[in-house]
């Protein structure tokens, strides 16, 4: 956690540390220039933190109080950063071995864990947090604990892993969590011709996106028609010039395809198709730029299966169950934001990271024996190029496939 705090691009404002223990993280926050409110339900921890602050001359601009979640803690006004090394031992493991104070400090609780109680508190006290507030939580992700970053993802929060460590049989991960848009909501339309066209007018600073409940004239690659129904997801994101200048449109397309398919519990077929596990199309990704420095990323996803005009399509109801289009949009929005929203806190992704995301995405189908045929030549995909092309090996040579003309997928 100390490393995650030190690696943040910002160190200004009010930080709240929950469960400060002996004060190690509080000391790091104070040394970096934060104003800090530290709390713990254990009075001995409160005394230890105060003593360690005084010993190192860091007590100025730091307040340490005896409090905790559901135990008198209120989120202070203008909170910018919230930090918590979550308790992660299972109740069955610690039962009868710890006294009551130790149990609260080390033991998670059933259901959604302490992390969901924090999320509920932040929802209630939302006005106390700055719009750009960041939450840093340390989870035990292997073996799984009741507290999980997936609870936050399901609730529409962006969740990026920023530090990871394996200790024996356990993996600990620090996740940075924030609300997509940092106070900027999507432009929500009842009906429009195309969200891609609507997004032309929303370029600018911040996390900009358009969502339509009904889209009349959606389009796919090369101007093809994209059929959608009311209740499907039809949305477009306008990514900043920094993103547009750093990554090729092809790599954005393949990486966002992988990100969205993962959020839907689906698969991605290079370069931009979101597929069900029975090889039916569920959705697609379209990347365009014209007349501005921003780049537009359109996402269309079917809610339910349908057959029409020779098209046999799948929907997210097969993977996510009965979720509304708004709920699925929020899930997708958080997933894309996790990687591409510049919050001012975290570094933006690198080309290598997007290559890895893209390759891991298409590898799910390849692991089940999928291959490609270009003309009369059978090829084996082995990677993704920086332009988003498919690197493939034949019997006598390798090549980069960057166009669908003549390409056939073999399943």
mmCIF file of C-alpha atoms in Angstrom:
data_model
loop_
_atom_site.group_PDB
_atom_site.id
_atom_site.type_symbol
_atom_site.label_atom_id
_atom_site.label_comp_id
_atom_site.label_asym_id
_atom_site.label_seq_id
_atom_site.Cartn_x
_atom_site.Cartn_y
_atom_site.Cartn_z
ATOM 1 C CA UNK A 1 0.000 0.000 0.000
ATOM 2 C CA UNK A 2 2.829 2.428 0.803
ATOM 3 C CA UNK A 3 4.247 1.872 -2.693
ATOM 4 C CA UNK A 4 0.840 2.459 -4.284
ATOM 5 C CA UNK A 5 0.456 5.734 -2.361
ATOM 6 C CA UNK A 6 3.965 6.895 -3.269
ATOM 7 C CA UNK A 7 3.395 6.116 -6.966
ATOM 8 C CA UNK A 8 0.336 8.372 -7.266
ATOM 9 C CA UNK A 9 0.777 11.391 -9.523
ATOM 10 C CA UNK A 10 -0.831 13.631 -6.881
ATOM 11 C CA UNK A 11 -0.130 14.338 -3.210
ATOM 12 C CA UNK A 12 -2.431 17.212 -2.340
ATOM 13 C CA UNK A 13 -5.640 17.551 -0.362
ATOM 14 C CA UNK A 14 -7.223 15.556 2.453
ATOM 15 C CA UNK A 15 -6.508 11.830 2.766
ATOM 16 C CA UNK A 16 -8.531 9.490 4.985
ATOM 17 C CA UNK A 17 -6.876 6.291 6.188
ATOM 18 C CA UNK A 18 -9.220 3.694 7.661
ATOM 19 C CA UNK A 19 -7.670 1.106 9.978
ATOM 20 C CA UNK A 20 -4.370 2.922 10.469
ATOM 21 C CA UNK A 21 -2.813 0.258 12.748
ATOM 22 C CA UNK A 22 0.627 1.408 13.866
ATOM 23 C CA UNK A 23 0.500 4.279 11.360
ATOM 24 C CA UNK A 24 2.890 3.186 8.597
ATOM 25 C CA UNK A 25 0.690 4.380 5.719
ATOM 26 C CA UNK A 26 -0.337 7.523 7.611
ATOM 27 C CA UNK A 27 3.349 8.402 8.048
ATOM 28 C CA UNK A 28 3.966 7.968 4.314
ATOM 29 C CA UNK A 29 0.945 10.136 3.467
ATOM 30 C CA UNK A 30 2.086 12.868 5.862
ATOM 31 C CA UNK A 31 5.657 12.764 4.547
ATOM 32 C CA UNK A 32 4.348 13.274 0.996
ATOM 33 C CA UNK A 33 2.477 16.423 2.001
ATOM 34 C CA UNK A 34 -1.072 15.156 2.534
ATOM 35 C CA UNK A 35 -3.416 16.467 5.203
ATOM 36 C CA UNK A 36 -4.499 13.237 6.906
ATOM 37 C CA UNK A 37 -7.379 11.986 9.008
ATOM 38 C CA UNK A 38 -6.436 8.520 10.301
ATOM 39 C CA UNK A 39 -8.815 6.296 12.241
ATOM 40 C CA UNK A 40 -8.881 2.887 13.892
ATOM 41 C CA UNK A 41 -11.357 1.109 16.175
ATOM 42 C CA UNK A 42 -8.448 -0.129 18.294
ATOM 43 C CA UNK A 43 -7.409 2.497 20.901
ATOM 44 C CA UNK A 44 -3.929 0.967 21.089
ATOM 45 C CA UNK A 45 -3.530 1.494 17.320
ATOM 46 C CA UNK A 46 -4.617 5.118 17.693
ATOM 47 C CA UNK A 47 -2.030 5.656 20.440
ATOM 48 C CA UNK A 48 0.693 3.918 18.405
ATOM 49 C CA UNK A 49 0.003 6.033 15.316
ATOM 50 C CA UNK A 50 0.081 9.249 17.325
ATOM 51 C CA UNK A 51 3.344 8.223 18.965
ATOM 52 C CA UNK A 52 5.002 7.292 15.670
ATOM 53 C CA UNK A 53 3.924 10.579 14.089
ATOM 54 C CA UNK A 54 5.438 12.556 16.958
ATOM 55 C CA UNK A 55 8.631 10.499 16.895
ATOM 56 C CA UNK A 56 9.152 11.367 13.222
ATOM 57 C CA UNK A 57 7.965 14.973 13.514
ATOM 58 C CA UNK A 58 5.003 14.407 11.173
ATOM 59 C CA UNK A 59 2.092 15.163 13.493
ATOM 60 C CA UNK A 60 1.325 18.540 11.916
ATOM 61 C CA UNK A 61 -1.753 18.431 9.624
ATOM 62 C CA UNK A 62 -2.602 14.903 10.847
ATOM 63 C CA UNK A 63 -5.550 13.962 13.075
ATOM 64 C CA UNK A 64 -5.889 10.452 14.522
ATOM 65 C CA UNK A 65 -9.257 9.366 15.950
ATOM 66 C CA UNK A 66 -10.857 6.234 17.364
ATOM 67 C CA UNK A 67 -13.539 5.332 14.803
ATOM 68 C CA UNK A 68 -14.335 2.937 11.983
ATOM 69 C CA UNK A 69 -16.954 1.815 9.484
ATOM 70 C CA UNK A 70 -20.307 1.565 11.322
ATOM 71 C CA UNK A 71 -18.481 2.826 14.410
ATOM 72 C CA UNK A 72 -18.733 6.595 14.297
ATOM 73 C CA UNK A 73 -16.776 7.292 11.104
ATOM 74 C CA UNK A 74 -18.090 10.020 8.828
ATOM 75 C CA UNK A 75 -16.383 10.936 5.565
ATOM 76 C CA UNK A 76 -14.889 14.436 6.047
ATOM 77 C CA UNK A 77 -15.853 17.178 3.611
ATOM 78 C CA UNK A 78 -13.508 17.610 0.627
ATOM 79 C CA UNK A 79 -11.951 14.162 0.996
ATOM 80 C CA UNK A 80 -9.620 13.562 -1.945
ATOM 81 C CA UNK A 81 -8.091 10.161 -1.138
ATOM 82 C CA UNK A 82 -9.351 7.187 0.903
ATOM 83 C CA UNK A 83 -6.951 4.391 1.871
ATOM 84 C CA UNK A 84 -7.656 1.083 3.629
ATOM 85 C CA UNK A 85 -5.699 -2.139 4.081
ATOM 86 C CA UNK A 86 -8.860 -4.238 4.256
ATOM 87 C CA UNK A 87 -9.082 -7.019 6.860
ATOM 88 C CA UNK A 88 -9.163 -10.248 4.868
ATOM 89 C CA UNK A 89 -8.990 -13.253 7.212
ATOM 90 C CA UNK A 90 -12.146 -15.357 7.069
ATOM 91 C CA UNK A 91 -14.358 -15.388 10.184
ATOM 92 C CA UNK A 92 -14.168 -19.195 10.444
ATOM 93 C CA UNK A 93 -10.358 -19.049 10.576
ATOM 94 C CA UNK A 94 -10.128 -16.511 13.408
ATOM 95 C CA UNK A 95 -13.126 -17.653 15.464
ATOM 96 C CA UNK A 96 -12.073 -18.061 19.106
ATOM 97 C CA UNK A 97 -8.429 -17.156 18.398
ATOM 98 C CA UNK A 98 -8.604 -13.365 18.610
ATOM 99 C CA UNK A 99 -10.112 -10.968 21.098
ATOM 100 C CA UNK A 100 -12.815 -8.591 19.902
ATOM 101 C CA UNK A 101 -10.471 -5.705 19.041
ATOM 102 C CA UNK A 102 -8.074 -7.943 17.092
ATOM 103 C CA UNK A 103 -10.965 -9.622 15.283
ATOM 104 C CA UNK A 104 -12.250 -6.308 13.915
ATOM 105 C CA UNK A 105 -8.728 -5.393 12.773
ATOM 106 C CA UNK A 106 -7.896 -8.643 10.968
ATOM 107 C CA UNK A 107 -11.163 -10.394 10.070
ATOM 108 C CA UNK A 108 -13.415 -9.756 7.086
ATOM 109 C CA UNK A 109 -17.178 -10.155 7.412
ATOM 110 C CA UNK A 110 -19.569 -12.370 5.474
ATOM 111 C CA UNK A 111 -21.540 -11.179 2.486
ATOM 112 C CA UNK A 112 -19.759 -8.453 0.553
ATOM 113 C CA UNK A 113 -17.151 -7.878 3.243
ATOM 114 C CA UNK A 114 -15.972 -4.613 4.757
ATOM 115 C CA UNK A 115 -15.398 -3.237 1.282
ATOM 116 C CA UNK A 116 -19.123 -3.231 0.448
ATOM 117 C CA UNK A 117 -19.888 -1.459 3.725
ATOM 118 C CA UNK A 118 -17.394 1.223 2.696
ATOM 119 C CA UNK A 119 -19.029 1.492 -0.727
ATOM 120 C CA UNK A 120 -22.429 1.946 0.946
ATOM 121 C CA UNK A 121 -20.973 4.653 3.212
ATOM 122 C CA UNK A 122 -19.466 6.482 0.228
ATOM 123 C CA UNK A 123 -22.812 6.317 -1.556
ATOM 124 C CA UNK A 124 -24.561 7.861 1.462
ATOM 125 C CA UNK A 125 -21.862 10.494 2.065
ATOM 126 C CA UNK A 126 -21.163 11.163 -1.610
ATOM 127 C CA UNK A 127 -21.363 14.934 -1.160
ATOM 128 C CA UNK A 128 -18.426 14.839 1.274
ATOM 129 C CA UNK A 129 -16.035 13.492 -1.349
ATOM 130 C CA UNK A 130 -14.451 15.600 -4.046
ATOM 131 C CA UNK A 131 -15.575 14.651 -7.555
ATOM 132 C CA UNK A 132 -12.030 13.463 -8.257
ATOM 133 C CA UNK A 133 -11.783 11.359 -5.074
ATOM 134 C CA UNK A 134 -9.722 8.172 -5.404
ATOM 135 C CA UNK A 135 -10.132 5.083 -3.213
ATOM 136 C CA UNK A 136 -7.141 2.777 -2.655
ATOM 137 C CA UNK A 137 -8.027 -0.602 -1.144
ATOM 138 C CA UNK A 138 -5.815 -3.602 -0.457
ATOM 139 C CA UNK A 139 -7.656 -6.869 -1.178
ATOM 140 C CA UNK A 140 -6.664 -10.484 -0.800
ATOM 141 C CA UNK A 141 -7.590 -11.837 -4.229
ATOM 142 C CA UNK A 142 -6.166 -15.358 -3.879
ATOM 143 C CA UNK A 143 -7.679 -17.150 -2.091
ATOM 144 C CA UNK A 144 -10.779 -15.023 -2.443
ATOM 145 C CA UNK A 145 -12.069 -13.024 0.508
ATOM 146 C CA UNK A 146 -15.605 -11.678 1.051
ATOM 147 C CA UNK A 147 -14.286 -8.205 0.163
ATOM 148 C CA UNK A 148 -13.665 -8.101 -3.570
ATOM 149 C CA UNK A 149 -12.909 -5.481 -6.235
ATOM 150 C CA UNK A 150 -15.573 -7.139 -8.387
ATOM 151 C CA UNK A 151 -18.271 -5.749 -6.080
ATOM 152 C CA UNK A 152 -17.126 -2.259 -7.030
ATOM 153 C CA UNK A 153 -16.994 -3.137 -10.723
ATOM 154 C CA UNK A 154 -20.557 -4.495 -10.594
ATOM 155 C CA UNK A 155 -21.649 -1.218 -9.017
ATOM 156 C CA UNK A 156 -20.170 0.834 -11.860
ATOM 157 C CA UNK A 157 -16.842 1.883 -10.321
ATOM 158 C CA UNK A 158 -13.624 1.907 -12.311
ATOM 159 C CA UNK A 159 -11.146 -0.511 -10.731
ATOM 160 C CA UNK A 160 -7.479 -0.698 -11.735
ATOM 161 C CA UNK A 161 -4.907 -2.960 -10.081
ATOM 162 C CA UNK A 162 -1.921 -0.756 -9.201
ATOM 163 C CA UNK A 163 0.201 -3.039 -6.997
ATOM 164 C CA UNK A 164 0.405 -6.779 -6.412
ATOM 165 C CA UNK A 165 2.396 -9.082 -4.158
ATOM 166 C CA UNK A 166 2.313 -12.835 -3.544
ATOM 167 C CA UNK A 167 3.137 -13.958 -0.014
ATOM 168 C CA UNK A 168 3.224 -17.728 0.285
ATOM 169 C CA UNK A 169 -0.176 -18.981 -0.803
ATOM 170 C CA UNK A 170 -1.807 -15.545 -0.813
ATOM 171 C CA UNK A 171 -1.979 -12.786 -3.400
ATOM 172 C CA UNK A 172 -2.520 -9.235 -2.166
ATOM 173 C CA UNK A 173 -3.535 -6.514 -4.620
ATOM 174 C CA UNK A 174 -4.095 -2.787 -4.258
ATOM 175 C CA UNK A 175 -6.899 -1.477 -6.458
ATOM 176 C CA UNK A 176 -7.478 2.158 -7.338
ATOM 177 C CA UNK A 177 -11.225 2.819 -7.489
ATOM 178 C CA UNK A 178 -13.127 5.848 -8.763
ATOM 179 C CA UNK A 179 -16.463 6.813 -10.251
ATOM 180 C CA UNK A 180 -16.178 7.144 -14.055
ATOM 181 C CA UNK A 181 -16.258 10.752 -15.177
ATOM 182 C CA UNK A 182 -15.385 12.151 -11.742
ATOM 183 C CA UNK A 183 -18.667 14.033 -11.557
ATOM 184 C CA UNK A 184 -19.258 14.218 -15.331
ATOM 185 C CA UNK A 185 -22.183 11.983 -16.291
ATOM 186 C CA UNK A 186 -22.832 10.575 -19.766
ATOM 187 C CA UNK A 187 -24.944 12.438 -22.266
ATOM 188 C CA UNK A 188 -28.068 10.270 -22.209
ATOM 189 C CA UNK A 189 -30.455 10.355 -25.172
ATOM 190 C CA UNK A 190 -33.871 8.785 -25.514
ATOM 191 C CA UNK A 191 -33.343 8.255 -29.252
ATOM 192 C CA UNK A 192 -30.836 9.251 -31.918
ATOM 193 C CA UNK A 193 -29.705 8.244 -35.382
ATOM 194 C CA UNK A 194 -26.145 7.358 -34.348
ATOM 195 C CA UNK A 195 -24.217 7.862 -31.110
ATOM 196 C CA UNK A 196 -21.047 8.099 -33.218
ATOM 197 C CA UNK A 197 -22.446 11.211 -34.895
ATOM 198 C CA UNK A 198 -23.736 12.637 -31.605
ATOM 199 C CA UNK A 199 -20.284 12.225 -30.045
ATOM 200 C CA UNK A 200 -18.725 14.602 -32.588
ATOM 201 C CA UNK A 201 -20.137 17.507 -30.589
ATOM 202 C CA UNK A 202 -18.957 16.391 -27.130
ATOM 203 C CA UNK A 203 -15.209 16.538 -27.609
ATOM 204 C CA UNK A 204 -13.430 18.300 -24.773
ATOM 205 C CA UNK A 205 -11.857 17.768 -21.401
ATOM 206 C CA UNK A 206 -12.888 14.969 -19.087
ATOM 207 C CA UNK A 207 -14.488 11.581 -19.608
ATOM 208 C CA UNK A 208 -16.996 12.185 -22.414
ATOM 209 C CA UNK A 209 -19.557 9.620 -23.603
ATOM 210 C CA UNK A 210 -22.998 9.369 -25.208
ATOM 211 C CA UNK A 211 -25.576 6.677 -24.441
ATOM 212 C CA UNK A 212 -28.842 6.215 -26.355
ATOM 213 C CA UNK A 213 -31.802 4.086 -25.295
ATOM 214 C CA UNK A 214 -32.665 3.663 -28.965
ATOM 215 C CA UNK A 215 -30.435 4.079 -32.031
ATOM 216 C CA UNK A 216 -32.015 4.228 -35.480
ATOM 217 C CA UNK A 217 -29.037 4.165 -37.846
ATOM 218 C CA UNK A 218 -26.078 2.542 -36.188
ATOM 219 C CA UNK A 219 -23.150 1.541 -38.351
ATOM 220 C CA UNK A 220 -20.299 -0.910 -38.327
ATOM 221 C CA UNK A 221 -17.047 -1.241 -40.238
ATOM 222 C CA UNK A 222 -16.926 0.401 -43.665
ATOM 223 C CA UNK A 223 -20.380 1.917 -43.222
ATOM 224 C CA UNK A 224 -22.222 -1.379 -42.806
ATOM 225 C CA UNK A 225 -25.557 -1.251 -40.986
ATOM 226 C CA UNK A 226 -25.631 -2.140 -37.283
ATOM 227 C CA UNK A 227 -29.070 -3.300 -36.190
ATOM 228 C CA UNK A 228 -30.055 -2.463 -32.637
ATOM 229 C CA UNK A 229 -33.241 -2.525 -30.604
ATOM 230 C CA UNK A 230 -34.548 -0.427 -27.779
ATOM 231 C CA UNK A 231 -32.907 -1.676 -24.602
ATOM 232 C CA UNK A 232 -29.633 -2.668 -26.299
ATOM 233 C CA UNK A 233 -26.436 -0.763 -25.543
ATOM 234 C CA UNK A 234 -25.624 1.902 -28.122
ATOM 235 C CA UNK A 235 -22.881 4.207 -26.878
ATOM 236 C CA UNK A 236 -19.826 6.170 -27.972
ATOM 237 C CA UNK A 237 -16.812 7.420 -26.019
ATOM 238 C CA UNK A 238 -14.792 10.452 -27.107
ATOM 239 C CA UNK A 239 -11.207 9.751 -26.071
ATOM 240 C CA UNK A 240 -8.746 12.569 -25.478
ATOM 241 C CA UNK A 241 -6.091 13.772 -27.941
ATOM 242 C CA UNK A 242 -3.446 12.253 -25.626
ATOM 243 C CA UNK A 243 -4.954 8.804 -26.199
ATOM 244 C CA UNK A 244 -5.530 9.433 -29.900
ATOM 245 C CA UNK A 245 -1.920 10.514 -30.372
ATOM 246 C CA UNK A 246 -0.388 7.680 -28.384
ATOM 247 C CA UNK A 247 -2.132 4.610 -29.815
ATOM 248 C CA UNK A 248 -3.118 3.536 -33.301
ATOM 249 C CA UNK A 249 -6.868 3.244 -34.002
ATOM 250 C CA UNK A 250 -6.359 -0.453 -34.701
ATOM 251 C CA UNK A 251 -4.774 -1.115 -31.310
ATOM 252 C CA UNK A 252 -7.506 0.871 -29.565
ATOM 253 C CA UNK A 253 -10.083 -1.229 -31.375
ATOM 254 C CA UNK A 254 -8.553 -4.582 -30.426
ATOM 255 C CA UNK A 255 -7.836 -3.637 -26.804
ATOM 256 C CA UNK A 256 -11.250 -2.087 -26.156
ATOM 257 C CA UNK A 257 -12.853 -5.099 -27.832
ATOM 258 C CA UNK A 258 -11.033 -7.318 -25.342
ATOM 259 C CA UNK A 259 -11.960 -5.054 -22.408
ATOM 260 C CA UNK A 260 -15.661 -4.931 -23.317
ATOM 261 C CA UNK A 261 -15.933 -8.645 -24.073
ATOM 262 C CA UNK A 262 -14.367 -9.440 -20.711
ATOM 263 C CA UNK A 263 -16.867 -7.154 -18.950
ATOM 264 C CA UNK A 264 -19.701 -8.996 -20.702
ATOM 265 C CA UNK A 265 -18.369 -12.477 -19.967
ATOM 266 C CA UNK A 266 -18.041 -12.960 -23.730
ATOM 267 C CA UNK A 267 -15.197 -13.461 -26.219
ATOM 268 C CA UNK A 268 -13.614 -11.212 -28.813
ATOM 269 C CA UNK A 269 -12.893 -12.169 -32.417
ATOM 270 C CA UNK A 270 -10.219 -10.074 -34.106
ATOM 271 C CA UNK A 271 -10.467 -7.268 -34.839
ATOM 272 C CA UNK A 272 -13.708 -5.936 -33.346
ATOM 273 C CA UNK A 273 -16.444 -8.549 -32.889
ATOM 274 C CA UNK A 274 -17.825 -9.475 -29.464
ATOM 275 C CA UNK A 275 -18.910 -13.106 -29.612
ATOM 276 C CA UNK A 276 -20.785 -15.604 -27.469
ATOM 277 C CA UNK A 277 -19.050 -18.878 -26.653
ATOM 278 C CA UNK A 278 -21.137 -20.576 -29.356
ATOM 279 C CA UNK A 279 -19.656 -18.202 -31.984
ATOM 280 C CA UNK A 280 -22.659 -15.897 -32.406
ATOM 281 C CA UNK A 281 -22.147 -12.164 -32.608
ATOM 282 C CA UNK A 282 -23.157 -10.224 -29.494
ATOM 283 C CA UNK A 283 -21.723 -6.819 -30.338
ATOM 284 C CA UNK A 284 -18.976 -4.834 -31.963
ATOM 285 C CA UNK A 285 -16.478 -1.987 -31.603
ATOM 286 C CA UNK A 286 -16.007 0.863 -34.083
ATOM 287 C CA UNK A 287 -13.211 3.459 -33.963
ATOM 288 C CA UNK A 288 -13.400 6.697 -35.960
ATOM 289 C CA UNK A 289 -11.819 10.141 -36.040
ATOM 290 C CA UNK A 290 -12.760 13.114 -38.184
ATOM 291 C CA UNK A 291 -12.452 16.851 -37.834
ATOM 292 C CA UNK A 292 -11.153 16.863 -34.260
ATOM 293 C CA UNK A 293 -8.225 15.682 -32.208
ATOM 294 C CA UNK A 294 -10.413 13.305 -30.207
ATOM 295 C CA UNK A 295 -11.041 9.747 -31.304
ATOM 296 C CA UNK A 296 -14.493 8.177 -31.057
ATOM 297 C CA UNK A 297 -15.067 4.608 -29.911
ATOM 298 C CA UNK A 298 -18.522 3.197 -30.575
ATOM 299 C CA UNK A 299 -19.840 0.130 -28.759
ATOM 300 C CA UNK A 300 -22.992 -1.723 -29.751
ATOM 301 C CA UNK A 301 -24.197 -4.755 -27.772
ATOM 302 C CA UNK A 302 -27.365 -6.830 -28.105
ATOM 303 C CA UNK A 303 -29.438 -7.424 -25.006
ATOM 304 C CA UNK A 304 -31.083 -10.636 -26.228
ATOM 305 C CA UNK A 305 -30.762 -13.314 -28.894
ATOM 306 C CA UNK A 306 -32.490 -12.643 -32.189
ATOM 307 C CA UNK A 307 -32.769 -14.010 -35.733
ATOM 308 C CA UNK A 308 -33.460 -11.581 -38.534
ATOM 309 C CA UNK A 309 -32.603 -11.438 -42.243
ATOM 310 C CA UNK A 310 -30.259 -14.394 -41.950
ATOM 311 C CA UNK A 311 -28.543 -13.015 -38.831
ATOM 312 C CA UNK A 312 -28.433 -15.294 -35.782
ATOM 313 C CA UNK A 313 -27.192 -13.069 -32.974
ATOM 314 C CA UNK A 314 -26.547 -13.476 -29.276
ATOM 315 C CA UNK A 315 -27.187 -11.118 -26.343
ATOM 316 C CA UNK A 316 -25.751 -10.336 -22.929
ATOM 317 C CA UNK A 317 -28.747 -12.035 -21.259
ATOM 318 C CA UNK A 318 -26.856 -15.304 -21.855
ATOM 319 C CA UNK A 319 -23.804 -14.161 -19.883
ATOM 320 C CA UNK A 320 -24.934 -11.438 -17.475
ATOM 321 C CA UNK A 321 -28.549 -12.440 -16.938
ATOM 322 C CA UNK A 322 -31.399 -9.973 -16.670
ATOM 323 C CA UNK A 323 -29.654 -6.605 -16.646
ATOM 324 C CA UNK A 324 -31.012 -3.419 -18.183
ATOM 325 C CA UNK A 325 -29.226 -1.565 -20.950
ATOM 326 C CA UNK A 326 -28.382 1.246 -18.522
ATOM 327 C CA UNK A 327 -26.814 -1.222 -16.072
ATOM 328 C CA UNK A 328 -24.740 -2.865 -18.808
ATOM 329 C CA UNK A 329 -23.682 0.547 -20.126
ATOM 330 C CA UNK A 330 -22.430 1.458 -16.639
ATOM 331 C CA UNK A 331 -20.449 -1.790 -16.510
ATOM 332 C CA UNK A 332 -18.883 -1.126 -19.914
ATOM 333 C CA UNK A 333 -18.258 2.536 -19.071
ATOM 334 C CA UNK A 334 -16.385 1.580 -15.897
ATOM 335 C CA UNK A 335 -14.350 -1.054 -17.753
ATOM 336 C CA UNK A 336 -13.208 1.359 -20.477
ATOM 337 C CA UNK A 337 -12.630 4.139 -17.929
ATOM 338 C CA UNK A 338 -10.432 1.800 -15.880
ATOM 339 C CA UNK A 339 -7.855 1.824 -18.667
ATOM 340 C CA UNK A 340 -8.360 5.068 -20.591
ATOM 341 C CA UNK A 341 -9.705 7.782 -18.286
ATOM 342 C CA UNK A 342 -7.007 10.242 -17.257
ATOM 343 C CA UNK A 343 -7.951 10.926 -13.636
ATOM 344 C CA UNK A 344 -4.767 12.813 -12.853
ATOM 345 C CA UNK A 345 -3.903 10.115 -10.315
ATOM 346 C CA UNK A 346 -2.555 7.206 -12.327
ATOM 347 C CA UNK A 347 -0.295 6.735 -15.350
ATOM 348 C CA UNK A 348 -1.997 6.157 -18.675
ATOM 349 C CA UNK A 349 -1.587 2.720 -20.269
ATOM 350 C CA UNK A 350 1.409 1.877 -22.419
ATOM 351 C CA UNK A 351 1.454 0.320 -25.880
ATOM 352 C CA UNK A 352 2.781 -2.914 -24.366
ATOM 353 C CA UNK A 353 -0.112 -3.045 -21.902
ATOM 354 C CA UNK A 354 -2.679 -2.652 -24.688
ATOM 355 C CA UNK A 355 -0.905 -5.305 -26.739
ATOM 356 C CA UNK A 356 -1.132 -7.658 -23.769
ATOM 357 C CA UNK A 357 -4.830 -6.878 -23.212
ATOM 358 C CA UNK A 358 -5.575 -7.418 -26.916
ATOM 359 C CA UNK A 359 -3.706 -10.698 -27.135
ATOM 360 C CA UNK A 360 -5.209 -12.115 -23.952
ATOM 361 C CA UNK A 361 -8.627 -11.206 -25.338
ATOM 362 C CA UNK A 362 -8.369 -13.105 -28.617
ATOM 363 C CA UNK A 363 -6.451 -15.956 -26.984
ATOM 364 C CA UNK A 364 -9.663 -17.218 -25.392
ATOM 365 C CA UNK A 365 -10.954 -18.316 -28.796
ATOM 366 C CA UNK A 366 -7.541 -19.466 -29.969
ATOM 367 C CA UNK A 367 -7.204 -21.706 -26.910
ATOM 368 C CA UNK A 368 -10.266 -23.603 -28.142
ATOM 369 C CA UNK A 369 -8.607 -24.379 -31.450
ATOM 370 C CA UNK A 370 -9.609 -21.406 -33.603
ATOM 371 C CA UNK A 371 -7.324 -20.560 -36.536
ATOM 372 C CA UNK A 372 -7.480 -18.425 -39.675
ATOM 373 C CA UNK A 373 -7.329 -18.921 -43.407
ATOM 374 C CA UNK A 374 -6.276 -16.136 -45.779
ATOM 375 C CA UNK A 375 -7.068 -17.058 -49.352
ATOM 376 C CA UNK A 376 -5.762 -20.601 -49.688
ATOM 377 C CA UNK A 377 -3.234 -20.285 -46.870
ATOM 378 C CA UNK A 378 -3.800 -21.586 -43.343
ATOM 379 C CA UNK A 379 -2.234 -19.363 -40.695
ATOM 380 C CA UNK A 380 -1.737 -19.547 -36.941
ATOM 381 C CA UNK A 381 -2.194 -16.252 -35.033
ATOM 382 C CA UNK A 382 0.726 -15.603 -32.681
ATOM 383 C CA UNK A 383 0.382 -11.960 -31.646
ATOM 384 C CA UNK A 384 -0.946 -8.434 -32.150
ATOM 385 C CA UNK A 385 1.042 -5.681 -33.872
ATOM 386 C CA UNK A 386 1.214 -2.087 -32.619
ATOM 387 C CA UNK A 387 -1.171 -1.145 -35.436
ATOM 388 C CA UNK A 388 -3.698 -3.684 -34.157
ATOM 389 C CA UNK A 389 -2.938 -6.154 -36.941
ATOM 390 C CA UNK A 390 -2.947 -9.893 -36.412
ATOM 391 C CA UNK A 391 0.530 -11.423 -36.457
ATOM 392 C CA UNK A 392 0.314 -14.882 -38.002
ATOM 393 C CA UNK A 393 2.602 -17.748 -38.979
ATOM 394 C CA UNK A 394 2.285 -19.904 -42.071
ATOM 395 C CA UNK A 395 4.324 -22.927 -43.099
ATOM 396 C CA UNK A 396 6.968 -20.859 -44.842
ATOM 397 C CA UNK A 397 6.677 -17.302 -43.537
ATOM 398 C CA UNK A 398 5.055 -14.903 -41.105
ATOM 399 C CA UNK A 399 2.881 -11.935 -41.922
ATOM 400 C CA UNK A 400 0.677 -9.251 -40.390
ATOM 401 C CA UNK A 401 -2.997 -9.451 -41.318
ATOM 402 C CA UNK A 402 -4.502 -5.968 -41.139
ATOM 403 C CA UNK A 403 -7.614 -6.380 -43.281
ATOM 404 C CA UNK A 404 -10.610 -8.698 -43.264
ATOM 405 C CA UNK A 405 -10.646 -9.123 -47.054
ATOM 406 C CA UNK A 406 -10.218 -12.815 -47.818
ATOM 407 C CA UNK A 407 -9.924 -13.721 -44.128
ATOM 408 C CA UNK A 408 -11.828 -16.725 -42.806
ATOM 409 C CA UNK A 409 -11.974 -17.865 -39.198
ATOM 410 C CA UNK A 410 -11.934 -21.621 -38.644
ATOM 411 C CA UNK A 411 -13.576 -22.855 -35.447
#
